[in-house]
Amino acid sequence: MTDRADFESTPTGTLTPGVTAWELPTNPYWENLEARRQKKSLAIAILLFLLTLISTLAVGAQFASSYASGKTPNIDDLFSNYTVMLVHPQLLLGGVPFAFTLISILLAHELGHFFACRYYGISASYPYFIPAPTLIGTLGAFIRIRSPIYNRKALFDVGLAGPVIGFLFAVPALAIAILNSKVVPFSEVHSSAVFGHPLVMRFLVAALRPGVTSGDLLLHPVGRAAWVGLFATALNLLPAGQLDGGHILYSVAGKYHKKITLGVALLLIPLGFMFWYGWIMWSVLLLAIGFRHPPLLNRWENIDRTRLIWAAAAVLIFILCFMPMPVMVRGN
């Protein structure tokens, strides 16, 4: 995920169209300022990374314990597990497979954005993880872009790099987990949390474990982390606002960006009532952020055919990862 909120009011005429970062004269003041920003960004990133590592280890330990017992994790146990880990921190070691896989996928996603920014000379923070006592131990990660993006090609590449690389990390992890997961018939019937099955997971189960349904497969903790990575990919590829999908949309068809963002936000409302209330929260978030996209310094350059093909690939990845009902939590 990328955040460009600081540059919504950037004037489009400050530079001649077509100027790129490496064509601008160097300025010692701005270079020193950028160096200070990077040091501060790195310190914050490391702190948030360590906190997220602890929170995901705590959740992962519970996933591992439940998996060893041949049952799905209990929601109440997941949240009470944080207190147990404070008393017995050695138990965190059981969460290494889940935490390592999840953080690797999220980090790969954000580094895709980060290095794309570096390639185009765009100032960006290091990846920031968001630790949280949630069902997965985190609220994801993001980078903060501090300077304007010059043209549509740069915006497209920055928006696309994260989801594609994250997807390429998540799918092999999910495949390995499926091969090593337990078959527990009706494992979801008495579960307090039922996770959705994205299309890519259904395809992998059919190919790697013939005769086994996704609902009868007790997913290994590594697979659950990969599932989170796929879900994060689908969320980021929503074609709206300043999400990765919104950046791709703006670079390919900027004049339709506002209308499509509004359409997606409104579509999520009935989706929320029918399948998952979380979609209503995402709808409110998109409506609150607004439909404007920070302007490009050069908005006239067209997207080439190769990038249009990659845009179609992004749509396919979104379809493979999207779940109308990502998770259903049952009451006691």
Tab-separated table of C-alpha atoms in Angstrom:
chain	number	residue	atom	x	y	z
A	1	MET	CA	0.000	0.000	0.000
A	2	THR	CA	1.206	3.503	-0.724
A	3	ASP	CA	0.194	6.784	0.892
A	4	ARG	CA	0.362	10.009	-1.151
A	5	ALA	CA	-1.903	12.228	0.946
A	6	ASP	CA	0.720	14.928	1.382
A	7	PHE	CA	0.708	15.831	-2.289
A	8	GLU	CA	-2.941	16.208	-3.201
A	9	SER	CA	-2.437	19.923	-3.857
A	10	THR	CA	0.764	19.622	-5.870
A	11	PRO	CA	0.479	22.002	-8.865
A	12	THR	CA	0.703	20.289	-12.233
A	13	GLY	CA	2.600	23.095	-13.910
A	14	THR	CA	5.628	23.397	-11.659
A	15	LEU	CA	7.882	21.551	-14.104
A	16	THR	CA	8.024	21.235	-17.844
A	17	PRO	CA	6.197	18.068	-19.001
A	18	GLY	CA	8.595	15.213	-19.488
A	19	VAL	CA	11.170	16.275	-16.873
A	20	THR	CA	12.433	13.300	-14.869
A	21	ALA	CA	14.123	13.149	-11.482
A	22	TRP	CA	17.594	12.481	-12.824
A	23	GLU	CA	17.426	15.551	-15.120
A	24	LEU	CA	17.005	17.993	-12.204
A	25	PRO	CA	20.079	19.774	-10.799
A	26	THR	CA	21.352	18.517	-7.448
A	27	ASN	CA	20.755	20.620	-4.364
A	28	PRO	CA	22.847	19.922	-1.206
A	29	TYR	CA	20.106	21.218	1.098
A	30	TRP	CA	17.489	18.853	-0.252
A	31	GLU	CA	19.982	15.981	-0.343
A	32	ASN	CA	20.758	16.507	3.367
A	33	LEU	CA	17.062	16.819	4.162
A	34	GLU	CA	16.399	13.552	2.327
A	35	ALA	CA	19.220	11.839	4.256
A	36	ARG	CA	17.730	12.978	7.587
A	37	ARG	CA	14.298	11.819	6.504
A	38	GLN	CA	15.634	8.398	5.584
A	39	LYS	CA	17.367	7.970	8.960
A	40	LYS	CA	14.206	8.918	10.831
A	41	SER	CA	12.134	6.700	8.549
A	42	LEU	CA	14.453	3.749	9.159
A	43	ALA	CA	14.288	4.159	12.954
A	44	ILE	CA	10.476	4.246	12.915
A	45	ALA	CA	10.319	1.328	10.484
A	46	ILE	CA	12.556	-0.845	12.694
A	47	LEU	CA	10.500	-0.095	15.815
A	48	LEU	CA	7.201	-0.889	14.088
A	49	PHE	CA	8.735	-4.014	12.549
A	50	LEU	CA	9.794	-5.347	15.964
A	51	LEU	CA	6.359	-4.659	17.478
A	52	THR	CA	4.659	-6.352	14.534
A	53	LEU	CA	7.019	-9.300	14.833
A	54	ILE	CA	5.906	-9.803	18.439
A	55	SER	CA	2.185	-9.474	17.641
A	56	THR	CA	2.356	-11.880	14.684
A	57	LEU	CA	4.441	-14.369	16.687
A	58	ALA	CA	1.734	-14.377	19.372
A	59	VAL	CA	-1.009	-15.095	16.848
A	60	GLY	CA	1.162	-17.571	14.965
A	61	ALA	CA	1.858	-19.533	18.151
A	62	GLN	CA	-1.875	-20.021	18.644
A	63	PHE	CA	-2.326	-21.058	15.011
A	64	ALA	CA	0.498	-23.581	15.465
A	65	SER	CA	-0.935	-24.950	18.709
A	66	SER	CA	-4.402	-25.392	17.194
A	67	TYR	CA	-2.944	-26.994	14.076
A	68	ALA	CA	-0.949	-29.495	16.157
A	69	SER	CA	-4.196	-30.423	17.942
A	70	GLY	CA	-5.946	-30.962	14.616
A	71	LYS	CA	-8.480	-28.190	15.053
A	72	THR	CA	-9.073	-24.638	13.928
A	73	PRO	CA	-8.058	-21.826	16.289
A	74	ASN	CA	-10.562	-20.376	18.712
A	75	ILE	CA	-11.069	-16.628	18.428
A	76	ASP	CA	-11.089	-16.085	22.199
A	77	ASP	CA	-7.829	-18.019	22.525
A	78	LEU	CA	-6.206	-15.878	19.852
A	79	PHE	CA	-6.758	-12.678	21.813
A	80	SER	CA	-6.061	-14.122	25.271
A	81	ASN	CA	-2.854	-15.552	23.846
A	82	TYR	CA	-1.176	-12.135	24.014
A	83	THR	CA	-1.319	-12.228	27.836
A	84	VAL	CA	0.002	-15.788	27.943
A	85	MET	CA	2.960	-14.822	25.741
A	86	LEU	CA	3.935	-12.043	28.131
A	87	VAL	CA	4.192	-14.586	30.946
A	88	HIS	CA	5.806	-17.330	28.838
A	89	PRO	CA	7.671	-15.593	25.981
A	90	GLN	CA	9.357	-18.865	24.948
A	91	LEU	CA	6.020	-19.952	23.500
A	92	LEU	CA	6.472	-17.296	20.806
A	93	LEU	CA	8.850	-19.659	19.002
A	94	GLY	CA	5.858	-21.703	17.870
A	95	GLY	CA	4.661	-18.698	15.883
A	96	VAL	CA	7.797	-18.419	13.746
A	97	PRO	CA	6.390	-20.201	10.619
A	98	PHE	CA	3.312	-17.969	10.510
A	99	ALA	CA	5.061	-14.720	11.439
A	100	PHE	CA	8.063	-15.250	9.148
A	101	THR	CA	5.852	-16.073	6.163
A	102	LEU	CA	3.407	-13.217	6.718
A	103	ILE	CA	6.063	-10.576	7.311
A	104	SER	CA	8.038	-11.803	4.285
A	105	ILE	CA	5.001	-11.452	2.005
A	106	LEU	CA	4.046	-8.013	3.338
A	107	LEU	CA	7.650	-6.841	3.196
A	108	ALA	CA	8.029	-8.092	-0.392
A	109	HIS	CA	4.889	-6.151	-1.324
A	110	GLU	CA	6.116	-2.904	0.207
A	111	LEU	CA	9.673	-3.282	-1.091
A	112	GLY	CA	8.179	-3.617	-4.559
A	113	HIS	CA	6.755	-0.117	-4.118
A	114	PHE	CA	9.918	1.142	-2.432
A	115	PHE	CA	12.349	0.053	-5.144
A	116	ALA	CA	10.012	1.225	-7.897
A	117	CYS	CA	10.110	4.649	-6.229
A	118	ARG	CA	13.891	4.472	-6.048
A	119	TYR	CA	14.077	3.590	-9.745
A	120	TYR	CA	12.129	6.717	-10.689
A	121	GLY	CA	13.864	8.990	-8.164
A	122	ILE	CA	10.735	9.370	-6.016
A	123	SER	CA	11.275	10.058	-2.318
A	124	ALA	CA	9.615	7.380	-0.187
A	125	SER	CA	9.818	6.130	3.385
A	126	TYR	CA	10.942	2.672	4.366
A	127	PRO	CA	8.099	0.143	4.798
A	128	TYR	CA	6.068	0.756	7.945
A	129	PHE	CA	4.357	-2.247	9.544
A	130	ILE	CA	1.255	-1.730	11.666
A	131	PRO	CA	1.209	-3.936	14.798
A	132	ALA	CA	-2.249	-4.665	16.198
A	133	PRO	CA	-3.926	-7.281	18.430
A	134	THR	CA	-6.065	-8.535	15.565
A	135	LEU	CA	-6.920	-11.966	14.192
A	136	ILE	CA	-3.670	-11.884	12.179
A	137	GLY	CA	-1.500	-9.780	14.492
A	138	THR	CA	-1.196	-6.773	12.195
A	139	LEU	CA	-3.091	-4.273	10.081
A	140	GLY	CA	-0.629	-4.635	7.217
A	141	ALA	CA	2.128	-2.308	6.059
A	142	PHE	CA	2.620	0.761	3.880
A	143	ILE	CA	5.210	3.184	2.551
A	144	ARG	CA	4.803	6.942	2.506
A	145	ILE	CA	5.624	8.741	-0.731
A	146	ARG	CA	6.992	12.210	-0.018
A	147	SER	CA	7.461	13.679	-3.488
A	148	PRO	CA	5.284	14.030	-6.581
A	149	ILE	CA	5.188	11.241	-9.146
A	150	TYR	CA	6.257	12.523	-12.556
A	151	ASN	CA	4.235	10.615	-15.147
A	152	ARG	CA	1.716	7.868	-15.716
A	153	LYS	CA	4.328	5.199	-16.355
A	154	ALA	CA	6.014	5.852	-13.027
A	155	LEU	CA	2.675	5.853	-11.197
A	156	PHE	CA	1.659	2.612	-12.904
A	157	ASP	CA	4.914	0.851	-12.061
A	158	VAL	CA	4.893	2.021	-8.443
A	159	GLY	CA	1.269	0.909	-7.985
A	160	LEU	CA	1.706	-2.437	-9.723
A	161	ALA	CA	5.038	-3.560	-8.262
A	162	GLY	CA	3.746	-4.222	-4.741
A	163	PRO	CA	0.725	-6.445	-5.497
A	164	VAL	CA	2.531	-8.468	-8.169
A	165	ILE	CA	5.587	-9.214	-6.014
A	166	GLY	CA	3.452	-9.930	-2.951
A	167	PHE	CA	1.326	-12.325	-5.011
A	168	LEU	CA	4.433	-14.096	-6.345
A	169	PHE	CA	5.621	-14.628	-2.760
A	170	ALA	CA	2.238	-15.725	-1.394
A	171	VAL	CA	1.310	-18.358	-4.006
A	172	PRO	CA	4.368	-20.640	-3.539
A	173	ALA	CA	3.991	-20.380	0.251
A	174	LEU	CA	0.334	-21.380	-0.051
A	175	ALA	CA	1.190	-24.273	-2.385
A	176	ILE	CA	3.802	-25.644	0.031
A	177	ALA	CA	1.366	-25.314	2.933
A	178	ILE	CA	-1.417	-27.108	1.053
A	179	LEU	CA	0.904	-30.035	0.337
A	180	ASN	CA	1.679	-30.314	4.057
A	181	SER	CA	-1.733	-29.520	5.531
A	182	LYS	CA	-3.943	-31.982	7.385
A	183	VAL	CA	-7.225	-33.315	6.073
A	184	VAL	CA	-9.821	-32.866	8.814
A	185	PRO	CA	-13.361	-33.473	7.485
A	186	PHE	CA	-15.885	-30.844	8.564
A	187	SER	CA	-13.126	-28.918	10.348
A	188	GLU	CA	-14.986	-25.645	9.780
A	189	VAL	CA	-18.331	-26.804	11.135
A	190	HIS	CA	-17.526	-26.132	14.783
A	191	SER	CA	-14.971	-23.404	14.181
A	192	SER	CA	-15.471	-19.978	15.728
A	193	ALA	CA	-13.786	-18.394	12.690
A	194	VAL	CA	-14.346	-19.586	9.125
A	195	PHE	CA	-11.916	-18.217	6.560
A	196	GLY	CA	-12.891	-17.716	2.929
A	197	HIS	CA	-11.345	-19.637	0.045
A	198	PRO	CA	-10.002	-17.447	-2.774
A	199	LEU	CA	-10.027	-18.879	-6.282
A	200	VAL	CA	-6.267	-19.346	-6.353
A	201	MET	CA	-6.507	-21.487	-3.219
A	202	ARG	CA	-9.293	-23.599	-4.710
A	203	PHE	CA	-7.221	-24.172	-7.853
A	204	LEU	CA	-4.134	-25.142	-5.843
A	205	VAL	CA	-6.088	-27.549	-3.623
A	206	ALA	CA	-7.643	-29.210	-6.682
A	207	ALA	CA	-4.237	-29.550	-8.357
A	208	LEU	CA	-2.140	-30.561	-5.344
A	209	ARG	CA	-4.619	-32.488	-3.175
A	210	PRO	CA	-7.086	-34.183	-5.598
A	211	GLY	CA	-10.284	-35.326	-3.957
A	212	VAL	CA	-9.877	-32.952	-0.998
A	213	THR	CA	-12.127	-29.920	-0.667
A	214	SER	CA	-10.866	-26.601	0.676
A	215	GLY	CA	-13.337	-26.849	3.567
A	216	ASP	CA	-11.875	-30.183	4.733
A	217	LEU	CA	-8.288	-28.945	4.679
A	218	LEU	CA	-6.889	-27.751	7.998
A	219	LEU	CA	-4.461	-25.202	6.632
A	220	HIS	CA	-0.915	-25.162	7.976
A	221	PRO	CA	0.066	-21.860	9.705
A	222	VAL	CA	2.310	-21.031	6.728
A	223	GLY	CA	-0.742	-21.348	4.496
A	224	ARG	CA	-2.779	-19.128	6.786
A	225	ALA	CA	-0.080	-16.460	6.504
A	226	ALA	CA	-0.139	-16.830	2.712
A	227	TRP	CA	-3.933	-16.475	2.868
A	228	VAL	CA	-3.483	-13.154	4.656
A	229	GLY	CA	-1.051	-12.079	1.941
A	230	LEU	CA	-3.575	-12.895	-0.777
A	231	PHE	CA	-6.329	-11.041	1.060
A	232	ALA	CA	-4.079	-7.995	1.447
A	233	THR	CA	-3.337	-8.170	-2.281
A	234	ALA	CA	-7.056	-8.162	-3.119
A	235	LEU	CA	-7.705	-5.185	-0.823
A	236	ASN	CA	-4.852	-3.192	-2.320
A	237	LEU	CA	-5.992	-3.928	-5.874
A	238	LEU	CA	-9.465	-2.494	-5.348
A	239	PRO	CA	-9.687	0.036	-8.213
A	240	ALA	CA	-10.417	3.027	-6.032
A	241	GLY	CA	-8.938	6.021	-4.277
A	242	GLN	CA	-5.228	5.904	-3.528
A	243	LEU	CA	-5.018	2.148	-3.140
A	244	ASP	CA	-2.613	0.362	-5.470
A	245	GLY	CA	-5.532	-0.476	-7.750
A	246	GLY	CA	-6.525	3.181	-7.693
A	247	HIS	CA	-3.030	4.204	-8.827
A	248	ILE	CA	-3.174	1.693	-11.674
A	249	LEU	CA	-6.640	2.911	-12.655
A	250	TYR	CA	-5.562	6.570	-12.585
A	251	SER	CA	-2.530	5.875	-14.768
A	252	VAL	CA	-4.545	3.889	-17.333
A	253	ALA	CA	-7.846	5.807	-17.345
A	254	GLY	CA	-7.490	8.883	-15.164
A	255	LYS	CA	-10.691	10.576	-16.318
A	256	TYR	CA	-12.770	7.684	-14.965
A	257	HIS	CA	-10.972	7.493	-11.618
A	258	LYS	CA	-13.511	9.496	-9.582
A	259	LYS	CA	-16.564	7.740	-11.029
A	260	ILE	CA	-15.117	4.252	-10.580
A	261	THR	CA	-13.970	5.057	-7.033
A	262	LEU	CA	-17.492	6.189	-6.157
A	263	GLY	CA	-18.947	3.081	-7.824
A	264	VAL	CA	-16.634	0.742	-5.898
A	265	ALA	CA	-17.380	2.499	-2.594
A	266	LEU	CA	-21.140	2.189	-3.162
A	267	LEU	CA	-20.871	-1.423	-4.342
A	268	LEU	CA	-19.084	-2.417	-1.146
A	269	ILE	CA	-22.120	-1.426	0.955
A	270	PRO	CA	-24.510	-4.173	-0.241
A	271	LEU	CA	-21.541	-6.554	-0.362
A	272	GLY	CA	-21.009	-5.798	3.310
A	273	PHE	CA	-24.602	-6.553	4.295
A	274	MET	CA	-24.666	-9.767	2.278
A	275	PHE	CA	-21.243	-11.241	3.095
A	276	TRP	CA	-18.851	-9.364	5.398
A	277	TYR	CA	-19.443	-6.204	7.425
A	278	GLY	CA	-15.820	-5.221	6.915
A	279	TRP	CA	-16.684	-4.099	3.383
A	280	ILE	CA	-18.886	-1.361	4.867
A	281	MET	CA	-15.878	-0.067	6.797
A	282	TRP	CA	-13.847	-0.014	3.573
A	283	SER	CA	-16.676	1.810	1.811
A	284	VAL	CA	-16.760	4.473	4.520
A	285	LEU	CA	-12.975	4.756	4.335
A	286	LEU	CA	-13.009	5.316	0.581
A	287	LEU	CA	-15.812	7.860	0.846
A	288	ALA	CA	-14.024	9.684	3.683
A	289	ILE	CA	-10.700	9.894	1.868
A	290	GLY	CA	-12.417	11.290	-1.198
A	291	PHE	CA	-12.128	10.630	-4.896
A	292	ARG	CA	-9.298	12.988	-5.801
A	293	HIS	CA	-5.987	11.556	-6.848
A	294	PRO	CA	-2.780	13.601	-6.492
A	295	PRO	CA	-1.986	15.045	-9.941
A	296	LEU	CA	1.006	14.028	-12.020
A	297	LEU	CA	3.599	16.513	-13.180
A	298	ASN	CA	3.277	15.050	-16.671
A	299	ARG	CA	-0.178	13.601	-17.213
A	300	TRP	CA	-0.033	13.621	-21.008
A	301	GLU	CA	2.272	10.689	-21.669
A	302	ASN	CA	0.337	7.581	-22.704
A	303	ILE	CA	0.646	4.102	-21.210
A	304	ASP	CA	2.285	1.623	-23.572
A	305	ARG	CA	0.832	-1.723	-24.646
A	306	THR	CA	3.052	-3.759	-22.311
A	307	ARG	CA	1.708	-1.903	-19.296
A	308	LEU	CA	-1.848	-2.376	-20.520
A	309	ILE	CA	-1.182	-6.118	-20.551
A	310	TRP	CA	0.147	-5.844	-17.002
A	311	ALA	CA	-3.031	-3.947	-16.072
A	312	ALA	CA	-5.039	-6.936	-17.297
A	313	ALA	CA	-2.763	-9.188	-15.240
A	314	ALA	CA	-3.528	-7.044	-12.164
A	315	VAL	CA	-7.258	-7.562	-12.777
A	316	LEU	CA	-6.675	-11.324	-12.994
A	317	ILE	CA	-4.673	-11.322	-9.751
A	318	PHE	CA	-7.481	-9.383	-8.064
A	319	ILE	CA	-10.050	-11.961	-9.211
A	320	LEU	CA	-7.880	-14.847	-8.007
A	321	CYS	CA	-7.410	-13.275	-4.564
A	322	PHE	CA	-10.786	-11.625	-3.925
A	323	MET	CA	-13.231	-13.189	-1.432
A	324	PRO	CA	-16.762	-11.805	-0.933
A	325	MET	CA	-16.671	-13.225	2.611
A	326	PRO	CA	-13.034	-13.239	3.798
A	327	VAL	CA	-13.876	-14.377	7.325
A	328	MET	CA	-17.000	-15.255	9.273
A	329	VAL	CA	-16.871	-15.107	13.064
A	330	ARG	CA	-19.445	-17.200	14.877
A	331	GLY	CA	-20.759	-16.364	18.325
A	332	ASN	CA	-20.461	-18.723	21.254
